[in-house]
């Protein structure tokens, strides 16, 4: 009898515990809410065994992933801000990627760029506290533990960080992603229903749309989801040439001048005008990257009535060479960007990063691709100062590089291009 009574008590304790667990709802924080202390135990490049948050120091949470190139592109900026305001500010990267994957990735990143990024890994808690669908995603918490802002990366600058530390109001646009997708209706897209079941019926899925309001431009190379055995390519708010650069090359630093339009001038539209942007989503089974790119290219050709192919042609470009008295920075110096009233100074920037700054994206600052013929290690660091008002001034760039012992000239080189023509 005593044994039965003991077992009953144990059962009731377990039952009550289960009820308390299932009834508990995860806290969701918004702007103006005070964040309670929390701990994160899975970490990379952190000085202690766990990250324990508490009031007293401003905190920016940087939600990212190892496959998210726009997220990774912000690391130099967050590192610079973190170092400059180290006494009053902590910036912690947060990802749900596995610790082993993140550790390997950030070790390689530090070797290549000299920047050590501290990150929470295997995250399940913080993404429930601060729900979001798109990354990069930044949560700003002031010294009193109050959420001051939730933003996209363009608001990461010294002025806003100073306001955060001082406890001033941050009047920044809210990165709002809340949509009602809780229920499925009769006419819901089949992909939405299939996704909720883990894609058991998927053979292929393609979506092509126009400019998406309220969403920043970004794209992903094919990324594989083991849980659903699917491969996905996503691009939001890219030009037509941007979509083809992704489909044909899979690289974002392929200069726009290397996309040639032959007999289809109507498709060569201003890349700055938002109405000329497109959004694309593709999901296919398996983990074949070449197949994913090929299917994207064929889909774009079909939708736009275009024939696309890769060719080698002689193209005008900017050629970078070493000159006399070249000035290089030691590999171990940290990268920093200094904005003054009159100039932009980039100290100890790896050569490959320096070149991509002026040729990146749909609307690059310079109209031609840069060909590196210096013979230097692409990780080699150097410093350069440019007048702030002349970031698009090629002559200003040439003069600034010359002071560092580098020569930049207009020449022709054979290079790979994407040719778009009528079918």
CSV table of N, CA and C in Angstrom, one decimal, residues 262-378:
chain,number,residue,atom,x,y,z
A,262,UNK,N,22.1,41.8,-75.8
A,262,UNK,CA,22.2,41.9,-77.2
A,262,UNK,C,20.8,41.8,-77.9
A,263,UNK,N,20.3,42.9,-78.4
A,263,UNK,CA,19.0,42.9,-79.1
A,263,UNK,C,17.8,42.9,-78.2
A,264,UNK,N,18.0,43.1,-76.9
A,264,UNK,CA,16.9,43.1,-75.9
A,264,UNK,C,17.1,44.4,-75.0
A,265,UNK,N,17.3,45.5,-75.6
A,265,UNK,CA,17.5,46.7,-74.8
A,265,UNK,C,16.4,47.0,-73.8
A,266,UNK,N,15.2,46.5,-74.1
A,266,UNK,CA,14.1,46.8,-73.3
A,266,UNK,C,14.2,46.2,-71.9
A,267,UNK,N,15.1,45.1,-71.8
A,267,UNK,CA,15.3,44.5,-70.5
A,267,UNK,C,16.4,45.1,-69.7
A,268,UNK,N,17.3,46.0,-70.4
A,268,UNK,CA,18.4,46.7,-69.7
A,268,UNK,C,17.8,47.9,-69.0
A,269,UNK,N,17.3,47.8,-67.9
A,269,UNK,CA,16.6,48.9,-67.2
A,269,UNK,C,17.5,49.5,-66.0
A,270,UNK,N,17.1,50.7,-65.6
A,270,UNK,CA,17.8,51.3,-64.5
A,270,UNK,C,17.8,50.4,-63.3
A,271,UNK,N,19.0,50.1,-62.8
A,271,UNK,CA,19.0,49.2,-61.6
A,271,UNK,C,18.7,49.9,-60.3
A,272,UNK,N,18.6,51.2,-60.3
A,272,UNK,CA,18.3,52.0,-59.1
A,272,UNK,C,16.8,52.0,-58.8
A,273,UNK,N,16.0,52.0,-59.9
A,273,UNK,CA,14.6,52.1,-59.8
A,273,UNK,C,14.0,50.8,-59.2
A,274,UNK,N,13.2,50.9,-58.1
A,274,UNK,CA,12.7,49.7,-57.5
A,274,UNK,C,11.8,48.9,-58.3
A,275,UNK,N,11.0,49.6,-59.2
A,275,UNK,CA,10.0,48.9,-60.0
A,275,UNK,C,10.7,47.9,-61.0
A,276,UNK,N,12.0,48.1,-61.2
A,276,UNK,CA,12.7,47.2,-62.1
A,276,UNK,C,13.3,46.0,-61.3
A,277,UNK,N,13.0,45.9,-60.1
A,277,UNK,CA,13.6,44.8,-59.3
A,277,UNK,C,12.6,43.6,-59.3
A,278,UNK,N,13.2,42.4,-59.1
A,278,UNK,CA,12.4,41.1,-59.0
A,278,UNK,C,12.7,40.4,-57.8
A,279,UNK,N,11.8,39.4,-57.4
A,279,UNK,CA,12.1,38.5,-56.3
A,279,UNK,C,11.9,37.1,-56.8
A,280,UNK,N,12.7,36.2,-56.3
A,280,UNK,CA,12.7,34.8,-56.9
A,280,UNK,C,12.9,33.8,-55.7
A,281,UNK,N,12.2,32.7,-55.8
A,281,UNK,CA,12.3,31.6,-54.8
A,281,UNK,C,12.2,30.3,-55.6
A,282,UNK,N,13.1,29.4,-55.2
A,282,UNK,CA,13.1,28.1,-55.9
A,282,UNK,C,13.4,27.0,-54.8
A,283,UNK,N,12.7,25.9,-54.8
A,283,UNK,CA,12.9,24.8,-53.9
A,283,UNK,C,12.8,23.5,-54.8
A,284,UNK,N,13.9,22.7,-54.7
A,284,UNK,CA,13.9,21.4,-55.4
A,284,UNK,C,14.4,20.3,-54.5
A,285,UNK,N,14.0,19.1,-54.7
A,285,UNK,CA,14.5,18.0,-53.8
A,285,UNK,C,16.0,17.8,-54.1
A,286,UNK,N,16.7,17.2,-53.0
A,286,UNK,CA,18.1,16.8,-53.2
A,286,UNK,C,19.1,17.9,-52.9
A,287,UNK,N,20.4,17.6,-53.1
A,287,UNK,CA,21.4,18.5,-52.7
A,287,UNK,C,22.4,18.7,-53.9
A,288,UNK,N,21.9,18.8,-55.1
A,288,UNK,CA,22.7,19.0,-56.3
A,288,UNK,C,22.8,20.5,-56.6
A,289,UNK,N,23.9,21.1,-56.3
A,289,UNK,CA,24.0,22.6,-56.5
A,289,UNK,C,24.0,23.0,-58.0
A,290,UNK,N,24.7,22.2,-58.8
A,290,UNK,CA,24.7,22.5,-60.2
A,290,UNK,C,23.3,22.4,-60.8
A,291,UNK,N,22.6,21.4,-60.4
A,291,UNK,CA,21.2,21.3,-60.9
A,291,UNK,C,20.4,22.5,-60.5
A,292,UNK,N,20.6,22.9,-59.2
A,292,UNK,CA,19.8,24.1,-58.7
A,292,UNK,C,20.1,25.3,-59.6
A,293,UNK,N,21.3,25.6,-59.9
A,293,UNK,CA,21.7,26.8,-60.7
A,293,UNK,C,21.1,26.6,-62.1
A,294,UNK,N,21.2,25.4,-62.7
A,294,UNK,CA,20.8,25.2,-64.0
A,294,UNK,C,19.3,25.4,-64.2
A,295,UNK,N,18.5,24.9,-63.2
A,295,UNK,CA,17.1,25.0,-63.2
A,295,UNK,C,16.6,26.5,-63.1
A,296,UNK,N,17.4,27.2,-62.2
A,296,UNK,CA,17.1,28.7,-62.1
A,296,UNK,C,17.3,29.4,-63.4
A,297,UNK,N,18.4,29.1,-64.1
A,297,UNK,CA,18.7,29.7,-65.4
A,297,UNK,C,17.7,29.4,-66.4
A,298,UNK,N,17.3,28.2,-66.5
A,298,UNK,CA,16.3,27.8,-67.5
A,298,UNK,C,14.9,28.4,-67.2
A,299,UNK,N,14.6,28.5,-65.9
A,299,UNK,CA,13.3,29.2,-65.6
A,299,UNK,C,13.3,30.6,-66.0
A,300,UNK,N,14.4,31.3,-65.7
A,300,UNK,CA,14.5,32.8,-66.0
A,300,UNK,C,14.4,32.9,-67.6
A,301,UNK,N,15.1,32.1,-68.3
A,301,UNK,CA,15.1,32.1,-69.8
A,301,UNK,C,13.6,32.0,-70.3
A,302,UNK,N,12.9,31.0,-69.7
A,302,UNK,CA,11.5,30.8,-70.1
A,302,UNK,C,10.6,32.0,-69.8
A,303,UNK,N,10.7,32.5,-68.6
A,303,UNK,CA,9.8,33.6,-68.2
A,303,UNK,C,10.1,34.9,-68.9
A,304,UNK,N,11.3,35.2,-69.2
A,304,UNK,CA,11.7,36.5,-69.8
A,304,UNK,C,11.9,36.4,-71.3
A,305,UNK,N,11.8,35.1,-71.9
A,305,UNK,CA,11.9,34.9,-73.3
A,305,UNK,C,13.4,35.3,-73.8
A,306,UNK,N,14.3,34.9,-73.0
A,306,UNK,CA,15.7,35.2,-73.2
A,306,UNK,C,16.6,33.9,-73.4
A,307,UNK,N,17.6,34.0,-74.2
A,307,UNK,CA,18.6,33.0,-74.3
A,307,UNK,C,19.9,33.5,-73.5
A,308,UNK,N,20.3,32.8,-72.5
A,308,UNK,CA,21.5,33.2,-71.7
A,308,UNK,C,22.6,32.2,-71.9
A,309,UNK,N,23.8,32.7,-72.0
A,309,UNK,CA,25.0,31.8,-72.1
A,309,UNK,C,26.2,32.5,-71.6
A,310,UNK,N,27.2,31.8,-71.2
A,310,UNK,CA,28.5,32.3,-70.7
A,310,UNK,C,29.5,32.3,-71.9
A,311,UNK,N,30.2,33.4,-72.1
A,311,UNK,CA,31.2,33.5,-73.1
A,311,UNK,C,32.4,34.2,-72.6
A,312,UNK,N,33.5,34.1,-73.3
A,312,UNK,CA,34.7,34.8,-73.0
A,312,UNK,C,34.9,35.9,-74.0
A,313,UNK,N,35.0,37.2,-73.6
A,313,UNK,CA,35.2,38.3,-74.5
A,313,UNK,C,36.2,39.3,-73.9
A,314,UNK,N,36.8,40.1,-74.8
A,314,UNK,CA,37.7,41.2,-74.4
A,314,UNK,C,36.8,42.3,-73.9
A,315,UNK,N,37.0,42.7,-72.6
A,315,UNK,CA,36.1,43.7,-72.0
A,315,UNK,C,37.0,44.9,-71.4
A,316,UNK,N,36.5,46.1,-71.5
A,316,UNK,CA,37.1,47.2,-70.8
A,316,UNK,C,37.0,47.0,-69.3
A,317,UNK,N,38.0,47.2,-68.6
A,317,UNK,CA,38.0,47.0,-67.1
A,317,UNK,C,39.0,48.0,-66.5
A,318,UNK,N,39.1,47.9,-65.2
A,318,UNK,CA,40.1,48.6,-64.4
A,318,UNK,C,41.1,47.6,-63.9
A,319,UNK,N,42.4,47.8,-64.3
A,319,UNK,CA,43.4,46.9,-63.9
A,319,UNK,C,44.3,47.5,-62.8
A,320,UNK,N,44.4,46.7,-61.7
A,320,UNK,CA,45.2,47.2,-60.6
A,320,UNK,C,46.6,46.5,-60.6
A,321,UNK,N,47.6,47.3,-60.5
A,321,UNK,CA,49.0,46.8,-60.5
A,321,UNK,C,49.8,47.5,-59.4
A,322,UNK,N,50.9,46.9,-59.0
A,322,UNK,CA,51.8,47.5,-58.0
A,322,UNK,C,52.7,48.6,-58.7
A,323,UNK,N,52.9,49.7,-58.0
A,323,UNK,CA,53.8,50.7,-58.4
A,323,UNK,C,55.0,50.8,-57.5
A,324,UNK,N,55.6,52.0,-57.5
A,324,UNK,CA,56.8,52.2,-56.6
A,324,UNK,C,56.3,52.6,-55.2
A,325,UNK,N,57.1,52.1,-54.3
A,325,UNK,CA,56.9,52.5,-52.9
A,325,UNK,C,55.6,52.1,-52.3
A,326,UNK,N,55.2,50.8,-52.6
A,326,UNK,CA,53.9,50.3,-52.2
A,326,UNK,C,53.9,50.3,-50.6
A,327,UNK,N,52.8,50.7,-50.0
A,327,UNK,CA,52.6,50.7,-48.6
A,327,UNK,C,51.6,49.7,-48.2
A,328,UNK,N,52.0,48.7,-47.4
A,328,UNK,CA,51.2,47.6,-47.0
A,328,UNK,C,51.0,47.6,-45.5
A,329,UNK,N,49.9,47.1,-45.0
A,329,UNK,CA,49.7,46.9,-43.5
A,329,UNK,C,50.1,45.5,-43.1
A,330,UNK,N,50.6,45.3,-41.9
A,330,UNK,CA,50.8,44.0,-41.4
A,330,UNK,C,49.5,43.2,-41.3
A,331,UNK,N,49.6,41.9,-41.5
A,331,UNK,CA,48.4,41.0,-41.5
A,331,UNK,C,47.7,41.0,-40.1
A,332,UNK,N,48.4,41.3,-39.0
A,332,UNK,CA,47.8,41.1,-37.7
A,332,UNK,C,47.0,42.4,-37.3
A,333,UNK,N,47.0,43.5,-38.0
A,333,UNK,CA,46.3,44.7,-37.7
A,333,UNK,C,44.8,44.5,-38.0
A,334,UNK,N,44.0,45.1,-37.1
A,334,UNK,CA,42.6,44.9,-37.2
A,334,UNK,C,42.0,46.0,-38.2
A,335,UNK,N,41.0,45.6,-38.9
A,335,UNK,CA,40.4,46.5,-39.9
A,335,UNK,C,39.5,47.5,-39.2
A,336,UNK,N,39.5,48.7,-39.7
A,336,UNK,CA,38.7,49.8,-39.1
A,336,UNK,C,38.3,50.8,-40.2
A,337,UNK,N,37.1,51.3,-40.0
A,337,UNK,CA,36.6,52.3,-40.9
A,337,UNK,C,36.3,53.6,-40.1
A,338,UNK,N,36.8,54.7,-40.6
A,338,UNK,CA,36.7,56.0,-39.9
A,338,UNK,C,36.0,57.0,-40.9
A,339,UNK,N,34.8,57.5,-40.5
A,339,UNK,CA,34.1,58.5,-41.2
A,339,UNK,C,34.3,59.8,-40.6
A,340,UNK,N,34.8,60.8,-41.3
A,340,UNK,CA,35.0,62.1,-40.9
A,340,UNK,C,34.1,63.0,-41.7
A,341,UNK,N,34.1,64.3,-41.4
A,341,UNK,CA,33.3,65.2,-42.2
A,341,UNK,C,33.7,65.3,-43.7
A,342,UNK,N,35.0,65.1,-43.9
A,342,UNK,CA,35.6,65.3,-45.2
A,342,UNK,C,36.0,64.0,-45.9
A,343,UNK,N,36.2,62.9,-45.2
A,343,UNK,CA,36.7,61.7,-45.9
A,343,UNK,C,36.3,60.4,-45.2
A,344,UNK,N,36.5,59.4,-46.0
A,344,UNK,CA,36.3,58.0,-45.5
A,344,UNK,C,37.7,57.3,-45.5
A,345,UNK,N,38.1,56.9,-44.3
A,345,UNK,CA,39.4,56.2,-44.2
A,345,UNK,C,39.1,54.7,-43.9
A,346,UNK,N,39.7,53.9,-44.7
A,346,UNK,CA,39.6,52.4,-44.4
A,346,UNK,C,41.0,51.9,-44.1
A,347,UNK,N,41.2,51.6,-42.9
A,347,UNK,CA,42.5,51.1,-42.4
A,347,UNK,C,42.6,49.6,-42.4
A,348,UNK,N,43.7,49.0,-42.9
A,348,UNK,CA,44.0,47.6,-42.7
A,348,UNK,C,42.9,46.7,-43.3
A,349,UNK,N,42.5,47.1,-44.5
A,349,UNK,CA,41.4,46.4,-45.2
A,349,UNK,C,42.1,45.3,-46.1
A,350,UNK,N,41.6,44.1,-46.1
A,350,UNK,CA,42.1,43.1,-47.0
A,350,UNK,C,41.9,43.5,-48.5
A,351,UNK,N,42.9,43.2,-49.3
A,351,UNK,CA,42.8,43.7,-50.7
A,351,UNK,C,41.5,43.2,-51.4
A,352,UNK,N,41.1,42.0,-51.2
A,352,UNK,CA,39.9,41.5,-51.9
A,352,UNK,C,38.6,42.2,-51.4
A,353,UNK,N,38.6,42.6,-50.1
A,353,UNK,CA,37.5,43.4,-49.6
A,353,UNK,C,37.5,44.8,-50.2
A,354,UNK,N,38.7,45.4,-50.3
A,354,UNK,CA,38.8,46.8,-50.9
A,354,UNK,C,38.3,46.8,-52.3
A,355,UNK,N,38.6,45.8,-53.1
A,355,UNK,CA,38.2,45.8,-54.5
A,355,UNK,C,36.7,45.6,-54.6
A,356,UNK,N,36.1,44.8,-53.8
A,356,UNK,CA,34.7,44.5,-53.9
A,356,UNK,C,33.8,45.7,-53.5
A,357,UNK,N,34.4,46.6,-52.6
A,357,UNK,CA,33.6,47.7,-52.2
A,357,UNK,C,33.0,48.6,-53.3
A,358,UNK,N,33.9,48.8,-54.4
A,358,UNK,CA,33.5,49.7,-55.5
A,358,UNK,C,32.9,48.9,-56.6
A,359,UNK,N,32.8,47.6,-56.6
A,359,UNK,CA,32.2,46.9,-57.7
A,359,UNK,C,31.1,46.0,-57.3
A,360,UNK,N,30.6,46.1,-56.1
A,360,UNK,CA,29.6,45.1,-55.5
A,360,UNK,C,28.2,45.5,-55.9
A,361,UNK,N,27.3,44.6,-56.1
A,361,UNK,CA,25.9,44.8,-56.2
A,361,UNK,C,25.3,45.2,-57.5
A,362,UNK,N,24.0,45.5,-57.5
A,362,UNK,CA,23.3,45.9,-58.8
A,362,UNK,C,23.7,47.3,-59.2
A,363,UNK,N,24.1,48.2,-58.3
A,363,UNK,CA,24.5,49.5,-58.7
A,363,UNK,C,25.9,49.8,-58.1
A,364,UNK,N,26.9,49.2,-58.7
A,364,UNK,CA,28.3,49.5,-58.2
A,364,UNK,C,28.7,50.9,-58.3
A,365,UNK,N,29.6,51.3,-57.4
A,365,UNK,CA,30.1,52.7,-57.4
A,365,UNK,C,30.9,53.0,-58.6
A,366,UNK,N,31.6,52.0,-59.1
A,366,UNK,CA,32.4,52.2,-60.3
A,366,UNK,C,31.8,51.4,-61.5
A,367,UNK,N,31.9,51.9,-62.7
A,367,UNK,CA,31.1,51.3,-63.9
A,367,UNK,C,31.8,50.1,-64.5
A,368,UNK,N,33.1,49.8,-64.0
A,368,UNK,CA,33.8,48.7,-64.6
A,368,UNK,C,34.3,47.7,-63.6
A,369,UNK,N,34.5,46.5,-64.0
A,369,UNK,CA,35.1,45.5,-63.1
A,369,UNK,C,36.6,45.8,-62.8
A,370,UNK,N,37.1,45.5,-61.6
A,370,UNK,CA,38.5,45.6,-61.3
A,370,UNK,C,39.2,44.3,-61.4
A,371,UNK,N,40.3,44.3,-62.2
A,371,UNK,CA,41.1,43.1,-62.4
A,371,UNK,C,42.4,43.2,-61.5
A,372,UNK,N,42.6,42.3,-60.6
A,372,UNK,CA,43.8,42.4,-59.7
A,372,UNK,C,45.0,41.8,-60.4
A,373,UNK,N,46.0,42.5,-60.8
A,373,UNK,CA,47.2,42.0,-61.3
A,373,UNK,C,48.4,42.4,-60.5
A,374,UNK,N,48.2,42.7,-59.2
A,374,UNK,CA,49.2,43.1,-58.3
A,374,UNK,C,50.2,41.9,-57.9
A,375,UNK,N,49.6,40.7,-58.0
A,375,UNK,CA,50.4,39.5,-57.5
A,375,UNK,C,50.4,39.4,-56.0
A,376,UNK,N,49.7,40.3,-55.3
A,376,UNK,CA,49.7,40.2,-53.8
A,376,UNK,C,48.7,39.2,-53.4
A,377,UNK,N,48.9,38.7,-52.2
A,377,UNK,CA,47.9,37.8,-51.5
A,377,UNK,C,46.6,38.6,-51.3
A,378,UNK,N,45.5,38.0,-51.7
A,378,UNK,CA,44.2,38.8,-51.6
A,378,UNK,C,43.9,39.1,-50.1
